[in-house]
């Protein structure tokens, strides 16, 4: 078994999370990652990493369910016996709507998955990593969004507000655990080519929004993963409470 540091990535089976898993594994991290329904994608990724000489396993985890979160951290405890980093990547959008059309069910789902899920995962990570709790320190990276700055009017203000909460959570938690060996940062992607847009019933979103981006192109998931993996690494040792925009100037 490798002696590398252990990382947990939520929502790691596809999109940005999968690129984080790939890049981190290639750099020697032992990686546990979650998925919620696409078991095939998760299995393919585990196999791919094994064939490349890395170590990864997948655990079905809906971050909207606390018992699932507890199970995934326990799986890391059993398999790796340590935790050195967490990437709070799992996140959802919803269909395009104005605020007056949003019902309670939609708002509760958005906040439960995007905000509370990330906070519960961070809680479990801090319990294990904080020097205050006998841990060896570590790093947390939260996936926010440029939407936290832009507000997503007429599209999904609820999603933007959930990412605004992630920004504030990042700053607060970073300061809370700064002298306990844990760095906490966020990456704010702009428009990135993943399946999230189709999941919000806007498969043509890339083409529609591309023109508003100063670089005039969408980003690739691997360009976000590079920022995330850097923030996890020792090279970012003096970086905490940072909100890193990776958005082509948008
Ligand atoms: P994606 O392509 O839709 O992939 C989502 C991943 O999260 C999948 O692995 C999915 O698992 C998992 N997932 C979905 N619901 C989950 C839940 N309730 N609990 C646990 N895992 C869940 O998304 P993405 O575009 O890579 O986005 C990743 C993160 O970046 C999100 O936080 C998103 O808000 C943020 N972001 C994305 C963009 C963008 O343009 N793409 C821009 C800004 C911010 P299954 O495979 O099992 O479905």
Short mmCIF file of C-alpha atoms and ligand atoms in Angstrom, two decimals:
data_model
loop_
_atom_site.label_atom_id
_atom_site.label_comp_id
_atom_site.label_asym_id
_atom_site.label_seq_id
_atom_site.Cartn_x
_atom_site.Cartn_y
_atom_site.Cartn_z
CA UNK A 1 0.00 0.00 0.00
CA UNK A 2 1.20 3.51 -0.86
CA UNK A 3 2.13 5.73 2.09
CA UNK A 4 0.75 8.82 0.36
CA UNK A 5 -1.56 11.32 1.98
CA UNK A 6 -5.29 10.61 1.91
CA UNK A 7 -7.85 12.81 0.16
CA UNK A 8 -11.65 12.65 0.05
CA UNK A 9 -13.43 14.27 -2.91
CA UNK A 10 -17.23 14.54 -2.84
CA UNK A 11 -19.00 14.11 -6.19
CA UNK A 12 -15.85 12.76 -7.80
CA UNK A 13 -17.29 10.47 -10.46
CA UNK A 14 -17.78 13.03 -13.23
CA UNK A 15 -16.94 16.59 -14.28
CA UNK A 16 -14.62 18.75 -12.18
CA UNK A 17 -14.53 16.23 -9.31
CA UNK A 18 -13.32 13.44 -11.60
CA UNK A 19 -10.47 15.63 -12.90
CA UNK A 20 -9.49 16.45 -9.31
CA UNK A 21 -9.45 12.72 -8.51
CA UNK A 22 -7.29 11.97 -11.59
CA UNK A 23 -4.80 14.77 -11.01
CA UNK A 24 -4.47 14.18 -7.26
CA UNK A 25 -3.98 10.41 -7.76
CA UNK A 26 -1.31 11.10 -10.40
CA UNK A 27 0.51 13.25 -7.81
CA UNK A 28 0.55 10.50 -5.21
CA UNK A 29 -2.58 11.20 -3.17
CA UNK A 30 -4.60 8.15 -2.11
CA UNK A 31 -8.09 9.20 -3.10
CA UNK A 32 -11.56 8.30 -1.87
CA UNK A 33 -14.37 9.85 -3.87
CA UNK A 34 -18.14 9.96 -3.74
CA UNK A 35 -20.86 9.58 -6.33
CA UNK A 36 -24.59 9.53 -5.92
CA UNK A 37 -26.12 7.56 -8.79
CA UNK A 38 -23.67 6.99 -11.64
CA UNK A 39 -21.95 3.84 -10.35
CA UNK A 40 -20.64 2.99 -13.82
CA UNK A 41 -18.74 6.28 -14.11
CA UNK A 42 -17.32 5.77 -10.60
CA UNK A 43 -16.17 2.20 -11.36
CA UNK A 44 -14.53 3.23 -14.64
CA UNK A 45 -12.59 5.98 -12.84
CA UNK A 46 -11.40 3.65 -10.05
CA UNK A 47 -10.16 1.19 -12.67
CA UNK A 48 -8.47 3.91 -14.73
CA UNK A 49 -6.55 5.18 -11.69
CA UNK A 50 -5.51 1.69 -10.66
CA UNK A 51 -4.21 0.98 -14.17
CA UNK A 52 -2.19 4.21 -14.03
CA UNK A 53 -0.54 3.02 -10.80
CA UNK A 54 -2.59 5.17 -8.43
CA UNK A 55 -4.92 4.27 -5.59
CA UNK A 56 -8.59 5.25 -5.41
CA UNK A 57 -11.92 3.89 -4.25
CA UNK A 58 -15.48 5.11 -4.64
CA UNK A 59 -18.23 5.26 -2.04
CA UNK A 60 -21.85 6.04 -2.76
CA UNK A 61 -22.55 9.27 -0.86
CA UNK A 62 -25.39 11.72 -1.23
CA UNK A 63 -24.07 14.79 0.61
CA UNK A 64 -27.68 15.77 1.24
CA UNK A 65 -27.90 12.83 3.68
CA UNK A 66 -25.87 13.04 6.89
CA UNK A 67 -25.75 9.23 7.37
CA UNK A 68 -24.16 8.89 3.91
CA UNK A 69 -21.52 11.47 4.82
CA UNK A 70 -20.69 9.67 8.06
CA UNK A 71 -20.38 6.36 6.17
CA UNK A 72 -17.99 7.83 3.62
CA UNK A 73 -15.65 9.25 6.28
CA UNK A 74 -15.73 5.93 8.13
CA UNK A 75 -14.80 4.18 4.88
CA UNK A 76 -11.76 6.48 4.60
CA UNK A 77 -10.83 5.74 8.24
CA UNK A 78 -10.97 2.00 7.56
CA UNK A 79 -9.21 2.01 4.20
CA UNK A 80 -6.55 4.70 4.65
CA UNK A 81 -6.37 5.11 8.45
CA UNK A 82 -5.82 8.84 7.99
CA UNK A 83 -7.29 11.92 6.31
CA UNK A 84 -5.17 14.80 5.06
CA UNK A 85 -7.51 16.69 2.75
CA UNK A 86 -11.11 17.22 1.68
CA UNK A 87 -12.48 18.66 -1.56
CA UNK A 88 -16.10 19.73 -1.17
CA UNK A 89 -16.97 19.41 -4.85
CA UNK A 90 -20.48 17.89 -4.93
CA UNK A 91 -22.99 20.49 -5.97
CA UNK A 92 -26.18 20.84 -7.98
CA UNK A 93 -28.07 23.43 -9.98
CA UNK A 94 -31.78 23.43 -10.75
CA UNK A 95 -33.81 24.43 -13.76
CA UNK A 96 -33.88 28.07 -14.80
CA UNK A 97 -36.42 30.03 -12.72
CA UNK A 98 -37.14 33.46 -11.25
CA UNK A 99 -37.19 33.74 -7.46
CA UNK A 100 -40.99 34.11 -7.32
CA UNK A 101 -41.28 30.69 -8.98
CA UNK A 102 -39.07 28.83 -6.48
CA UNK A 103 -40.87 26.53 -4.02
CA UNK A 104 -39.67 25.42 -0.59
CA UNK A 105 -38.72 21.96 -1.84
CA UNK A 106 -36.36 23.41 -4.44
CA UNK A 107 -34.74 25.83 -1.98
CA UNK A 108 -34.30 23.18 0.70
CA UNK A 109 -32.66 20.76 -1.77
CA UNK A 110 -30.29 23.45 -3.03
CA UNK A 111 -29.17 24.50 0.45
CA UNK A 112 -29.09 20.95 1.83
CA UNK A 113 -26.76 19.64 -0.87
CA UNK A 114 -24.64 22.70 -1.70
CA UNK A 115 -24.30 24.35 1.71
CA UNK A 116 -25.16 21.95 4.55
CA UNK A 117 -23.51 18.99 2.77
CA UNK A 118 -20.24 20.91 2.48
CA UNK A 119 -20.43 22.09 6.08
CA UNK A 120 -21.07 18.58 7.43
CA UNK A 121 -18.17 17.17 5.40
CA UNK A 122 -15.91 19.96 6.66
CA UNK A 123 -16.99 19.16 10.22
CA UNK A 124 -15.95 15.53 9.81
CA UNK A 125 -12.65 16.55 8.21
CA UNK A 126 -11.81 19.04 10.98
CA UNK A 127 -12.57 16.40 13.63
CA UNK A 128 -9.92 14.19 12.04
CA UNK A 129 -7.33 16.75 10.86
CA UNK A 130 -7.20 19.52 13.49
CA UNK A 131 -4.15 19.44 15.75
CA UNK A 132 -6.59 20.53 18.47
CA UNK A 133 -8.23 17.10 18.09
CA UNK A 134 -4.95 15.16 17.88
CA UNK A 135 -4.76 15.26 14.06
CA UNK A 136 -1.79 16.22 11.86
CA UNK A 137 -3.40 19.15 10.02
CA UNK A 138 -4.56 19.21 6.42
CA UNK A 139 -6.35 21.18 3.73
CA UNK A 140 -9.92 21.77 2.61
CA UNK A 141 -10.92 23.16 -0.77
CA UNK A 142 -14.54 24.16 -1.36
CA UNK A 143 -16.04 24.49 -4.86
CA UNK A 144 -17.78 27.83 -4.97
CA UNK A 145 -18.71 29.55 -8.23
CA UNK A 146 -18.38 32.86 -10.05
CA UNK A 147 -22.17 32.87 -9.52
CA UNK A 148 -21.45 33.90 -5.90
CA UNK A 149 -20.26 37.27 -7.31
CA UNK A 150 -22.61 37.51 -10.30
CA UNK A 151 -25.90 36.48 -8.63
CA UNK A 152 -27.36 34.49 -11.59
CA UNK A 153 -30.42 36.74 -11.99
CA UNK A 154 -33.26 35.13 -13.94
CA UNK A 155 -31.44 31.82 -13.97
CA UNK A 156 -30.83 30.43 -10.49
CA UNK A 157 -30.34 32.99 -7.74
CA UNK A 158 -30.77 30.15 -5.23
CA UNK A 159 -27.67 28.40 -6.60
CA UNK A 160 -25.69 31.67 -6.58
CA UNK A 161 -26.75 32.32 -2.96
CA UNK A 162 -25.67 28.79 -1.96
CA UNK A 163 -22.22 29.54 -3.39
CA UNK A 164 -22.18 32.91 -1.59
CA UNK A 165 -22.68 30.90 1.59
CA UNK A 166 -19.74 28.69 0.61
CA UNK A 167 -17.52 31.78 0.24
CA UNK A 168 -18.44 33.03 3.72
CA UNK A 169 -18.07 29.56 5.19
CA UNK A 170 -14.61 29.28 3.62
CA UNK A 171 -13.43 32.56 5.17
CA UNK A 172 -14.91 31.78 8.59
CA UNK A 173 -13.69 28.21 8.85
CA UNK A 174 -10.24 29.21 7.53
CA UNK A 175 -9.85 31.68 10.40
CA UNK A 176 -11.30 29.25 12.94
CA UNK A 177 -8.75 26.51 12.22
CA UNK A 178 -5.80 28.56 10.92
CA UNK A 179 -3.60 27.77 13.91
CA UNK A 180 -4.69 24.13 14.02
CA UNK A 181 -2.76 23.06 10.91
CA UNK A 182 -5.71 23.27 8.50
CA UNK A 183 -5.89 25.55 5.47
CA UNK A 184 -9.33 26.23 3.97
CA UNK A 185 -9.73 27.80 0.54
CA UNK A 186 -12.30 28.02 -2.24
CA UNK A 187 -12.10 27.89 -6.02
CA UNK A 188 -14.70 29.89 -7.94
CA UNK A 189 -15.03 28.41 -11.44
CA UNK A 190 -16.67 30.37 -14.22
CA UNK A 191 -18.42 28.58 -17.08
CA UNK A 192 -16.92 25.08 -17.32
CA UNK A 193 -17.70 22.38 -19.85
CA UNK A 194 -19.34 19.64 -17.76
CA UNK A 195 -22.72 17.89 -17.65
CA UNK A 196 -24.01 20.18 -14.87
CA UNK A 197 -25.61 22.51 -17.43
CA UNK A 198 -27.64 19.71 -19.01
CA UNK A 199 -28.68 18.63 -15.51
CA UNK A 200 -30.25 22.10 -15.11
CA UNK A 201 -32.07 21.57 -18.42
CA UNK A 202 -29.80 24.06 -20.24
CA UNK A 203 -27.64 21.90 -22.54
CA UNK A 204 -27.00 24.99 -24.76
CA UNK A 205 -25.76 27.14 -21.86
CA UNK A 206 -22.10 27.05 -22.93
CA UNK A 207 -22.90 28.46 -26.37
CA UNK A 208 -25.24 31.09 -24.90
CA UNK A 209 -22.91 32.42 -22.18
CA UNK A 210 -19.55 32.05 -23.97
CA UNK A 211 -19.75 35.55 -25.50
CA UNK A 212 -19.94 37.18 -22.04
CA UNK A 213 -16.56 35.75 -21.01
CA UNK A 214 -13.57 38.08 -21.57
CA UNK A 215 -11.50 35.10 -22.84
CA UNK A 216 -14.42 34.18 -25.15
CA UNK A 217 -14.32 30.52 -24.22
CA UNK A 218 -15.58 28.16 -21.54
CA UNK A 219 -13.10 26.50 -19.20
CA UNK A 220 -12.16 22.83 -19.04
CA UNK A 221 -12.65 20.76 -15.89
CA UNK A 222 -8.92 20.07 -15.81
CA UNK A 223 -8.25 23.83 -15.53
CA UNK A 224 -10.28 23.90 -12.32
CA UNK A 225 -8.67 20.71 -11.02
CA UNK A 226 -5.23 22.31 -11.40
CA UNK A 227 -6.22 25.15 -9.06
CA UNK A 228 -7.81 22.76 -6.55
CA UNK A 229 -4.82 20.40 -6.46
CA UNK A 230 -2.43 23.34 -6.07
CA UNK A 231 -4.42 24.64 -3.08
CA UNK A 232 -4.21 21.16 -1.52
CA UNK A 233 -0.44 21.01 -1.93
CA UNK A 234 2.43 22.24 0.25
CA UNK A 235 3.18 24.87 -2.42
CA UNK A 236 0.08 26.72 -1.16
CA UNK A 237 1.27 26.54 2.46
CA UNK A 238 0.62 30.25 3.23
CA UNK A 239 -2.75 30.35 1.47
CA UNK A 240 -5.88 30.17 3.61
CA UNK A 241 -9.28 31.87 3.41
CA UNK A 242 -8.64 32.60 -0.29
CA UNK A 243 -11.37 32.66 -2.93
CA UNK A 244 -9.59 31.86 -6.19
CA UNK A 245 -11.42 32.89 -9.38
CA UNK A 246 -10.76 30.56 -12.32
CA UNK A 247 -13.20 32.06 -14.76
CA UNK A 248 -11.53 33.39 -17.90
CA UNK A 249 -11.79 36.95 -16.58
CA UNK A 250 -15.54 36.82 -16.00
P1 LIG B 1 -21.35 17.64 -12.64
O1 LIG B 1 -20.64 17.47 -13.94
O2 LIG B 1 -22.85 17.75 -12.64
O3 LIG B 1 -20.89 16.45 -11.66
C1 LIG B 1 -21.49 16.40 -10.41
C2 LIG B 1 -20.81 15.34 -9.55
O4 LIG B 1 -21.39 15.44 -8.23
C3 LIG B 1 -21.04 13.93 -10.03
O5 LIG B 1 -19.93 13.16 -9.63
C4 LIG B 1 -22.30 13.52 -9.26
O6 LIG B 1 -22.39 12.11 -9.03
C5 LIG B 1 -22.08 14.24 -7.94
N1 LIG B 1 -23.31 14.58 -7.22
C6 LIG B 1 -24.45 15.12 -7.70
N2 LIG B 1 -25.35 15.28 -6.71
C7 LIG B 1 -24.75 14.84 -5.58
C8 LIG B 1 -25.14 14.72 -4.22
N3 LIG B 1 -26.36 15.07 -3.81
N4 LIG B 1 -24.25 14.21 -3.34
C9 LIG B 1 -23.03 13.80 -3.74
N5 LIG B 1 -22.59 13.88 -4.99
C10 LIG B 1 -23.44 14.40 -5.90
O7 LIG B 1 -20.83 18.95 -11.86
P2 LIG B 1 -19.53 19.87 -12.14
O8 LIG B 1 -19.87 20.83 -13.22
O9 LIG B 1 -18.32 19.05 -12.22
O10 LIG B 1 -19.52 20.73 -10.78
C11 LIG B 1 -18.73 20.39 -9.66
C12 LIG B 1 -18.75 21.56 -8.68
O11 LIG B 1 -18.28 22.75 -9.33
C13 LIG B 1 -20.16 21.90 -8.15
O12 LIG B 1 -20.07 22.28 -6.79
C14 LIG B 1 -20.57 23.09 -9.01
O13 LIG B 1 -21.51 23.90 -8.36
C15 LIG B 1 -19.23 23.78 -9.19
N6 LIG B 1 -19.20 24.68 -10.35
C16 LIG B 1 -19.37 24.18 -11.63
C17 LIG B 1 -19.36 25.07 -12.71
C18 LIG B 1 -19.53 24.61 -14.13
O14 LIG B 1 -19.70 25.48 -15.02
N7 LIG B 1 -19.48 23.33 -14.42
C19 LIG B 1 -19.17 26.43 -12.48
C20 LIG B 1 -19.02 26.89 -11.18
C21 LIG B 1 -19.03 26.02 -10.13
P3 LIG B 1 -23.09 11.08 -10.09
O15 LIG B 1 -22.05 10.84 -11.17
O16 LIG B 1 -23.37 9.85 -9.32
O17 LIG B 1 -24.31 11.77 -10.62
#
